[in-house]
Coordinates of N, CA and C in Angstrom, one line a residue:
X26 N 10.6 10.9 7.4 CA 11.9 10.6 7.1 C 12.1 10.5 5.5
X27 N 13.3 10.9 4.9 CA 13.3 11.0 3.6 C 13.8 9.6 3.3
X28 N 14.0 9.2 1.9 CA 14.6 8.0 1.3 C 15.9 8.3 2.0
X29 N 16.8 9.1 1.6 CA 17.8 8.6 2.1 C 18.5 8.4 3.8
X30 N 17.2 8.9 4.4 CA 17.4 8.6 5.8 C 17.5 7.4 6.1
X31 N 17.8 6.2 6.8 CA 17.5 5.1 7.1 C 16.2 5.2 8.3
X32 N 15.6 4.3 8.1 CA 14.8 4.6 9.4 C 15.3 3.1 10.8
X33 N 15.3 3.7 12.0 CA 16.3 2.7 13.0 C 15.3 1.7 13.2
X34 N 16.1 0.6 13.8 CA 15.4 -0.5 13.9 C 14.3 -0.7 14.8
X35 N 13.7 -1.3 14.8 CA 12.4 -1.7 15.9 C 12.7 -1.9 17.0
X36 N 12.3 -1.1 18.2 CA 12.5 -0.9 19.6 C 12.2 -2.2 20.1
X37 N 13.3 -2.6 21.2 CA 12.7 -3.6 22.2 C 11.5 -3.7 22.5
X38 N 10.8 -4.3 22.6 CA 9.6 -4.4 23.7 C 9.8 -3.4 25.2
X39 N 11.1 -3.6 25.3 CA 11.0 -3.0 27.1 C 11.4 -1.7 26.8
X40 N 11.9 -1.1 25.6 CA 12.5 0.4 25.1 C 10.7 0.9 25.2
X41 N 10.1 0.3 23.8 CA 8.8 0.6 23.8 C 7.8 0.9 25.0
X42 N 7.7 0.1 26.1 CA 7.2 0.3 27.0 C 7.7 1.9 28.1
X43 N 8.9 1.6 28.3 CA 9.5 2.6 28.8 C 9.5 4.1 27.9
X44 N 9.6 4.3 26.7 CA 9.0 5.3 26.2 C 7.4 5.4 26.3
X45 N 7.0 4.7 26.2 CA 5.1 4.8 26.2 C 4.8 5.5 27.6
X46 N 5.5 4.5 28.4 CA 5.6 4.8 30.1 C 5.4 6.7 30.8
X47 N 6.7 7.2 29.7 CA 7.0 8.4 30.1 C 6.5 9.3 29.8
X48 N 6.2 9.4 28.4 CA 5.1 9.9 27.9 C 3.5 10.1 28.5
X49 N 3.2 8.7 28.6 CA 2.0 8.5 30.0 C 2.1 9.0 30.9
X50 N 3.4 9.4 31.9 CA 3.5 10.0 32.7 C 3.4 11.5 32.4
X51 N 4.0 11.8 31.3 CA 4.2 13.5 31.4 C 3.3 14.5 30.5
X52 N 2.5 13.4 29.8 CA 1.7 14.3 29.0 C 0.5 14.7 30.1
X53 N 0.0 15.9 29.5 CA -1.5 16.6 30.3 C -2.2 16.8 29.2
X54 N -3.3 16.4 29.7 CA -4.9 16.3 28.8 C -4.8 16.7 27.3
X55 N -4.9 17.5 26.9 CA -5.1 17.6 25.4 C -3.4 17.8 24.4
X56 N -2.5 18.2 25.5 CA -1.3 18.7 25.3 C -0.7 16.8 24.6
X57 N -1.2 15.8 25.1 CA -0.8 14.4 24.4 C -0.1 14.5 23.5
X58 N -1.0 15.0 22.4 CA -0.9 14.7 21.0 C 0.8 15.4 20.7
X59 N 1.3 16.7 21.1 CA 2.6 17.4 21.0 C 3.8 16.1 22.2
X60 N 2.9 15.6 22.9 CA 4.2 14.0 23.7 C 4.5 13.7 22.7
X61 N 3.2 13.0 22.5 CA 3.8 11.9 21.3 C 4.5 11.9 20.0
X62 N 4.4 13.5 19.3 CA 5.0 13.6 18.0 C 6.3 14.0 18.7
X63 N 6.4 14.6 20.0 CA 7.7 14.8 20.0 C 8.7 13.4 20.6
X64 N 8.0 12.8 20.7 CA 8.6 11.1 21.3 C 8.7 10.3 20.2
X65 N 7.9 10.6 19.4 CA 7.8 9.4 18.6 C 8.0 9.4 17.3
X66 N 8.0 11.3 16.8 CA 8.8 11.8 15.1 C 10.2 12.2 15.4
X67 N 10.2 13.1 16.5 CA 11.7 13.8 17.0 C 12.5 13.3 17.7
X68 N 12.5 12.6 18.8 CA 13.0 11.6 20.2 C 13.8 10.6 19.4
X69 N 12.6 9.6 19.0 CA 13.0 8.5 18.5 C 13.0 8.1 17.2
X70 N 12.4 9.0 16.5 CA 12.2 9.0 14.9 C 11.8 7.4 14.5
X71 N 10.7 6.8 15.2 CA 10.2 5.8 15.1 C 9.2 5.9 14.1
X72 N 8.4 7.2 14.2 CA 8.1 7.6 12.6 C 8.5 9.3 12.2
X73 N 8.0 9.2 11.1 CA 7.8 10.4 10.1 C 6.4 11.1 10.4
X74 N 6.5 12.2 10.0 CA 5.5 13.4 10.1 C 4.1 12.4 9.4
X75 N 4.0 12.1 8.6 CA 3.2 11.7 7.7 C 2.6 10.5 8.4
X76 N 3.6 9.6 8.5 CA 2.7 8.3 9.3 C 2.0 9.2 10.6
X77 N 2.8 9.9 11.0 CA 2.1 10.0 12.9 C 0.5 10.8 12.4
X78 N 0.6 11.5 11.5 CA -0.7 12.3 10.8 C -1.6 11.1 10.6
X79 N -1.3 10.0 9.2 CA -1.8 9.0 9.0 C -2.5 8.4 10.2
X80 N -1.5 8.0 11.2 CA -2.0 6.6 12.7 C -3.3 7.7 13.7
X81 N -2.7 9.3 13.6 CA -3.5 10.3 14.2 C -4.6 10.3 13.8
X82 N -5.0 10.3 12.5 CA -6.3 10.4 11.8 C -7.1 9.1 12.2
X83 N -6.1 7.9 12.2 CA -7.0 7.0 12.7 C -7.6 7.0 14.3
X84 N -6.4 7.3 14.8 CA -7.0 7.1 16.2 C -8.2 8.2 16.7
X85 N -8.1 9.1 15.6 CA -9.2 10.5 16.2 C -10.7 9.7 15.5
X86 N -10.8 8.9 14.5 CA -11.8 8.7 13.9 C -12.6 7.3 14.9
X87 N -12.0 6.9 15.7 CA -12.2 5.9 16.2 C -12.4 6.0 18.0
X88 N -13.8 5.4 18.7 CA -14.1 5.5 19.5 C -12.5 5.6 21.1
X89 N -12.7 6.2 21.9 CA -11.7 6.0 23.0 C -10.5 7.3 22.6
X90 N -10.1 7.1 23.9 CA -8.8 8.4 24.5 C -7.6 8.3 22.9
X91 N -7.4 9.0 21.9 CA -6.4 9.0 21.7 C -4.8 9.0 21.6
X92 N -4.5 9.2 23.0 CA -3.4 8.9 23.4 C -3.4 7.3 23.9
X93 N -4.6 6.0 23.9 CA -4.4 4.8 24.0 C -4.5 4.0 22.3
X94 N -5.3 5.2 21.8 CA -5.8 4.3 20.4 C -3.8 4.6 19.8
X95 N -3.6 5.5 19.9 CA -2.4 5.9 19.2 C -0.9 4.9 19.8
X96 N -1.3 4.8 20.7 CA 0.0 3.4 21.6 C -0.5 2.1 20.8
X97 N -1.8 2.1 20.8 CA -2.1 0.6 19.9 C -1.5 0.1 18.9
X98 N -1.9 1.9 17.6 CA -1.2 1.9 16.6 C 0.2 1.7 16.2
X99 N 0.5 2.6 17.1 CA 2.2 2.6 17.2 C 2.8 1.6 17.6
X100 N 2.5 0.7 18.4 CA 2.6 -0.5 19.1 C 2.8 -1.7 18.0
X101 N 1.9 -1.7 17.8 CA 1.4 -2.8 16.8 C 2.0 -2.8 15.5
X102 N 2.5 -1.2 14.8 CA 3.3 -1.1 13.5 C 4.6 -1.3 13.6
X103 N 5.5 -1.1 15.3 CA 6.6 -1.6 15.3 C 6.9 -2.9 15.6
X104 N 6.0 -3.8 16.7 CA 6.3 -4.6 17.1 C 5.0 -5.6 17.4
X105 N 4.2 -5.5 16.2 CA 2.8 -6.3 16.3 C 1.9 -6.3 17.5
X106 N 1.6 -7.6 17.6 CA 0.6 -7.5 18.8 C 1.2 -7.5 20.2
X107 N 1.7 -7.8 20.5 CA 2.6 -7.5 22.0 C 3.4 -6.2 21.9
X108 N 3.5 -5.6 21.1 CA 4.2 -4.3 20.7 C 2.9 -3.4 21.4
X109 N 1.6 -3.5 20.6 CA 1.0 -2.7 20.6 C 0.6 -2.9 22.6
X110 N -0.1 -4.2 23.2 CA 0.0 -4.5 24.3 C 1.2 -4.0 25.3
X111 N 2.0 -4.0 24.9 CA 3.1 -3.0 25.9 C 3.1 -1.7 25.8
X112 N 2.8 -1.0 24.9 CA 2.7 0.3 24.5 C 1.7 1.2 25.5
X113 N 0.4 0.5 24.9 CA -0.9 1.1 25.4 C -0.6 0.8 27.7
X114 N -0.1 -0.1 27.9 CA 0.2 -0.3 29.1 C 0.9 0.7 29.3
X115 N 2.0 0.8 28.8 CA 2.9 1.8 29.1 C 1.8 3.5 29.3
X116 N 1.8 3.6 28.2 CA 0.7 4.9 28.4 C -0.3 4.9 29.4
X117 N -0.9 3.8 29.7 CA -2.1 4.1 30.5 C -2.2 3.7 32.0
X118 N -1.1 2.9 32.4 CA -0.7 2.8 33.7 C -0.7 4.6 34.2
X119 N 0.4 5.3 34.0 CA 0.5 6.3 34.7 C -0.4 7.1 35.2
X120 N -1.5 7.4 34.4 CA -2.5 8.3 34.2 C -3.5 7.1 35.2
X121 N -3.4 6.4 35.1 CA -4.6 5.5 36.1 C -4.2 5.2 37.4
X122 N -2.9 5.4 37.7 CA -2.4 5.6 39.2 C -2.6 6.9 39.7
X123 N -2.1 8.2 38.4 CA -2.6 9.4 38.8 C -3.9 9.8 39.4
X124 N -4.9 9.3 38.1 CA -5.9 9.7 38.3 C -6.8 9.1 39.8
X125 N -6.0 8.0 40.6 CA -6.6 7.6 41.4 C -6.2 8.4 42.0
X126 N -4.8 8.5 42.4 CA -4.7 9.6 43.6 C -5.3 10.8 43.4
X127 N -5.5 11.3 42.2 CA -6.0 12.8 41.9 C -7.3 13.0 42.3
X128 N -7.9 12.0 42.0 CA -9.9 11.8 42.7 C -9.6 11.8 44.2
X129 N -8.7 10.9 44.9 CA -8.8 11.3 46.0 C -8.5 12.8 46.7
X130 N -6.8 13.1 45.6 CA -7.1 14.4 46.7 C -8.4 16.0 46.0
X131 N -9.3 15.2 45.2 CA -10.2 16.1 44.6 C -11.0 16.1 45.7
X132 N -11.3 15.0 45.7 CA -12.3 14.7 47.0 C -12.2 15.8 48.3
X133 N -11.0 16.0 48.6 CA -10.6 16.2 49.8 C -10.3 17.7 49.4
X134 N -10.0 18.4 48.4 CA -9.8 19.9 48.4 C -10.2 20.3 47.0
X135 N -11.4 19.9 46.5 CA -12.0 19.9 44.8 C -12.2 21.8 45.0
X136 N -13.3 21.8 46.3 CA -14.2 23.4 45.9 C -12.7 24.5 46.5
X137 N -11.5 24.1 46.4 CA -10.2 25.1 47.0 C -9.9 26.1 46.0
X138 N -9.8 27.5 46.1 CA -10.0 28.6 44.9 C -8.3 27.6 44.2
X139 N -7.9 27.9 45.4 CA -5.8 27.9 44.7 C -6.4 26.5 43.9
X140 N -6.5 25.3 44.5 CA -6.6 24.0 43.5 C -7.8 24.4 42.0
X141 N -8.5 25.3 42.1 CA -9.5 25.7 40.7 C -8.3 26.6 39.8
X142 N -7.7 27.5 40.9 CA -6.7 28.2 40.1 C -5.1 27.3 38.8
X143 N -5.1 26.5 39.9 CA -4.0 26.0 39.6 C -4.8 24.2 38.5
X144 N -5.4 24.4 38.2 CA -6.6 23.7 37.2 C -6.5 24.5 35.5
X145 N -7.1 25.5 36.2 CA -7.4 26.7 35.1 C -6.2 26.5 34.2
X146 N -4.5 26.9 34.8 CA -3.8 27.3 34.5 C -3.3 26.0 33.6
X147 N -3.3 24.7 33.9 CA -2.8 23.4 33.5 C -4.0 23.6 32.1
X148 N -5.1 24.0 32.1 CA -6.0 24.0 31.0 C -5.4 24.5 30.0
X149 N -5.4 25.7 30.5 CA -5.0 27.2 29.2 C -3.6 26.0 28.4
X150 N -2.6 25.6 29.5 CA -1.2 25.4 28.7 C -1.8 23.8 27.9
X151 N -2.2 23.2 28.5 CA -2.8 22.3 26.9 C -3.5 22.5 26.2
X152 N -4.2 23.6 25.9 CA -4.7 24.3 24.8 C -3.4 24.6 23.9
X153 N -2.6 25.8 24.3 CA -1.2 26.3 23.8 C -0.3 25.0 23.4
X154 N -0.5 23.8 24.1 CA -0.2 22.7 23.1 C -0.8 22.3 22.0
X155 N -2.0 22.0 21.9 CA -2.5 21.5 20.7 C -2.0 22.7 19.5
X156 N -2.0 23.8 19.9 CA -2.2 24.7 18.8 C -0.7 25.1 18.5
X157 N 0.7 24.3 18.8 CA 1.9 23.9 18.2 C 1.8 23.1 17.7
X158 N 1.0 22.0 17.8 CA 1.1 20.6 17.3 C 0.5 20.7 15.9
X159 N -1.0 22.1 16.3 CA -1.8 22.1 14.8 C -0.6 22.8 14.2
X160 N 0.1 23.9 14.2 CA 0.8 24.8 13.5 C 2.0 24.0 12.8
X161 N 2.5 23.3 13.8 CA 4.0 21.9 13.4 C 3.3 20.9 12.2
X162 N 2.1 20.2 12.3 CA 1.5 18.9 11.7 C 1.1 20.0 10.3
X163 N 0.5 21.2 10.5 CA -0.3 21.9 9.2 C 1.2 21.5 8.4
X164 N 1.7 22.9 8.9 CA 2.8 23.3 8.4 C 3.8 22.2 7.2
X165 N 3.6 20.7 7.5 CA 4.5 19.5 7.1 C 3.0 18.7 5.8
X166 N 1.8 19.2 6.3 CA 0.8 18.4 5.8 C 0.0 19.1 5.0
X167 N -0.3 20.3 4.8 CA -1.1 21.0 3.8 C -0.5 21.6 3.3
X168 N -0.5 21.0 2.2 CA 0.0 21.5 0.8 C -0.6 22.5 -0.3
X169 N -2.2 22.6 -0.3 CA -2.5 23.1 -1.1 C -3.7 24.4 -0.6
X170 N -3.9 25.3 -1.3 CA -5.2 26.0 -0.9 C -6.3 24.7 -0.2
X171 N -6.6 23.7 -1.5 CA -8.1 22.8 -1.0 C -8.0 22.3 0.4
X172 N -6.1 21.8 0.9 CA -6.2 21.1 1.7 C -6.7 22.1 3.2
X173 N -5.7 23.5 3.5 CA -6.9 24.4 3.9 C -8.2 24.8 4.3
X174 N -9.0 24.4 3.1 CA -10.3 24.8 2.8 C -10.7 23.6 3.3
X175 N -10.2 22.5 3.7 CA -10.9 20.9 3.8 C -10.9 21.3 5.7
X176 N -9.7 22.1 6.1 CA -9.5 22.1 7.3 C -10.3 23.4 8.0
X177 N -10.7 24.0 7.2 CA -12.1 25.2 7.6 C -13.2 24.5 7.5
X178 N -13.8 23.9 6.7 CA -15.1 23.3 6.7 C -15.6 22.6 7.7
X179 N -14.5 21.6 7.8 CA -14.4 20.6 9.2 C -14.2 21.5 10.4
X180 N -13.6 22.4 10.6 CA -13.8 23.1 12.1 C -15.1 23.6 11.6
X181 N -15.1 24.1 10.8 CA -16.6 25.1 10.9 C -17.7 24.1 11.1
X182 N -17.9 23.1 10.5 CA -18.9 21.8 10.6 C -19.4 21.7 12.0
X183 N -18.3 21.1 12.9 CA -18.1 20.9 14.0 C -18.4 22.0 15.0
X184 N -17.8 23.2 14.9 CA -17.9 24.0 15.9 C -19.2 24.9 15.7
X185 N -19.9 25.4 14.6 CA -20.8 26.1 14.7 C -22.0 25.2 14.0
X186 N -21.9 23.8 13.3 CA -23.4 23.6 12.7 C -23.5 22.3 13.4
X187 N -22.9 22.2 14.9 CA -22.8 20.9 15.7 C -23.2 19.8 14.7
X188 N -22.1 19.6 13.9 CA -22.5 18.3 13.2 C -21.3 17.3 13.9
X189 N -21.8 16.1 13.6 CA -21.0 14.7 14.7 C -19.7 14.4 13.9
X190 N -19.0 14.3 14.9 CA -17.3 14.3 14.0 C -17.2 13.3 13.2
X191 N -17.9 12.3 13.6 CA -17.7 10.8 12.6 C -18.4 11.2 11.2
X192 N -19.0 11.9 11.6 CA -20.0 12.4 10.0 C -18.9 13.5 9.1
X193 N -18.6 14.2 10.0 CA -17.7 15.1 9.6 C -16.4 14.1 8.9
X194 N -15.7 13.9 9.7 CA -14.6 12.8 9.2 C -14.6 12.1 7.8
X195 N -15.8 11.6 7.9 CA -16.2 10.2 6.5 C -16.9 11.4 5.3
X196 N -17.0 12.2 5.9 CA -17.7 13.3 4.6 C -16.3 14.0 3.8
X197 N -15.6 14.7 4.9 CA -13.8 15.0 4.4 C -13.1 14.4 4.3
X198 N -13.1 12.5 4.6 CA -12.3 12.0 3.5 C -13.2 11.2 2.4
X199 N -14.8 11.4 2.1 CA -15.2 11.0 0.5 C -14.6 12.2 -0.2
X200 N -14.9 13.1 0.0 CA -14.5 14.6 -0.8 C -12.8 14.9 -1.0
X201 N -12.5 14.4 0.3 CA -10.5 14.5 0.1 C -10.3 13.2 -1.0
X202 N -10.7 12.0 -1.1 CA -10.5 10.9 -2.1 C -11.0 11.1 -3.8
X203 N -12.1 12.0 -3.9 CA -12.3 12.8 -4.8 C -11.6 13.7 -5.4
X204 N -11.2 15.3 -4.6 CA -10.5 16.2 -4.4 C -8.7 15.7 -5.3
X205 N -8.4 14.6 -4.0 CA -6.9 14.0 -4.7 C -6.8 13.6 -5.9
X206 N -8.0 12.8 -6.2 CA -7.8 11.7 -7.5 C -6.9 12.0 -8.1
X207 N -6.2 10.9 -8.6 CA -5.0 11.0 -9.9 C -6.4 11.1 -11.4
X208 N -5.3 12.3 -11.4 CA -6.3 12.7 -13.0 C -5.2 13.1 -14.5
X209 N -5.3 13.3 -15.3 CA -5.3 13.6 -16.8 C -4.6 11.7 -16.7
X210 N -5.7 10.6 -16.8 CA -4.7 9.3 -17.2 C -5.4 8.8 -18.4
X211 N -5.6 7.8 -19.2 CA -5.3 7.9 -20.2 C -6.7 6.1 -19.9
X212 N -7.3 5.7 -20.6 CA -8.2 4.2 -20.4 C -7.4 3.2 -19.8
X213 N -5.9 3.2 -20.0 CA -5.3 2.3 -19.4 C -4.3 2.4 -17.9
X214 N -5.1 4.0 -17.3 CA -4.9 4.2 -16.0 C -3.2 4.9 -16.0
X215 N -2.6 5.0 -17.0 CA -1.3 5.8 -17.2 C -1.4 6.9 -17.8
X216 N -0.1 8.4 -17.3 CA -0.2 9.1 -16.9 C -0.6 9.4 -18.9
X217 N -0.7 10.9 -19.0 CA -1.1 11.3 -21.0 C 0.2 11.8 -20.7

């Protein structure tokens, strides 16, 4: 949101939950991440591009499902500790009633071509999510050639020299905190 946007006031408790809710309910597997920016930059404009990137980075760097660490966040920046407590409920009820019934009827028709087919197909389209969400989030967040080159390394790291994402992560932001530094300042830290 810009300065002269106002940003709206802090959601009820029962708004929050009930958005968290829906989202819980409608997002699929990796496709989350495009719920939530669209719930939570566009819907509700509860944040800005920048925070959701910011709260995203954290929840990716930190153990557990991102779509719970991200309810926490979000939870917790609007409406503290019961904020974040309603939130993460909200998100993870749905998916834990689903997923019960879903093991059951896995059980019962898992080896079925049509149920593999109709698997396959929910796969492919949250893939085709994440890769709006990267194109939407780039698009608003990389600014420069380096920043780019910061985002090649790190896939390349990961995908071809199987190195561990936490190592990856803490390596691309000592080098991004380097990279940014405020520079031409003067001994007393002001600009020349």
């Amino acid at each position: 949101m810009s300065d002269a946007e106002a940003a709206p006031p802090p959601p009820s408790l029962g708004k929050l939950f009930w958005v968290f809710l829906v989202m819980g309910a409608t997002s699929l597997g990796g496709g989350v991440v495009a719920y939530l920016r669209t719930g939570l930059v566009v819907r509700q404009r509860w944040l800005d591009d920048l925070t959701f990137v910011e709260l995203l980075s954290i929840s990716q760097t930190l153990p557990g499902l991102n779509a719970t660490n991200m309810s926490i966040l979000v939870g917790d920046r609007l409406r503290g500790g019961m904020g974040a407590l309603v939130a993460t409920l909200g998100m993870c009820l749905p998916g834990a009633i689903l997923m019960t019934g879903a093991a059951f009827a896995y059980g019962i028709g898992g080896d079925d071509p049509w149920s593999k087919a109709f698997l396959h197909g929910i796969a492919a389209g949250a893939v085709g999510l994440i890769v709006v969400v990267m194109v939407q989030l780039g698009a608003k967040v990389l600014k420069t050639p380096a920043d780019y080159l910061f985002v090649a390394a790190t896939a390349a790291a990961v995908a071809f020299f199987k190195v561990s994402v936490p190592i990856v992560l803490l390596a691309a932001g000592a080098i991004a905190i380097w990279w940014h530094r405020p520079r031409d300042r003067d001994s007393k830290g002001d600009p020349k």
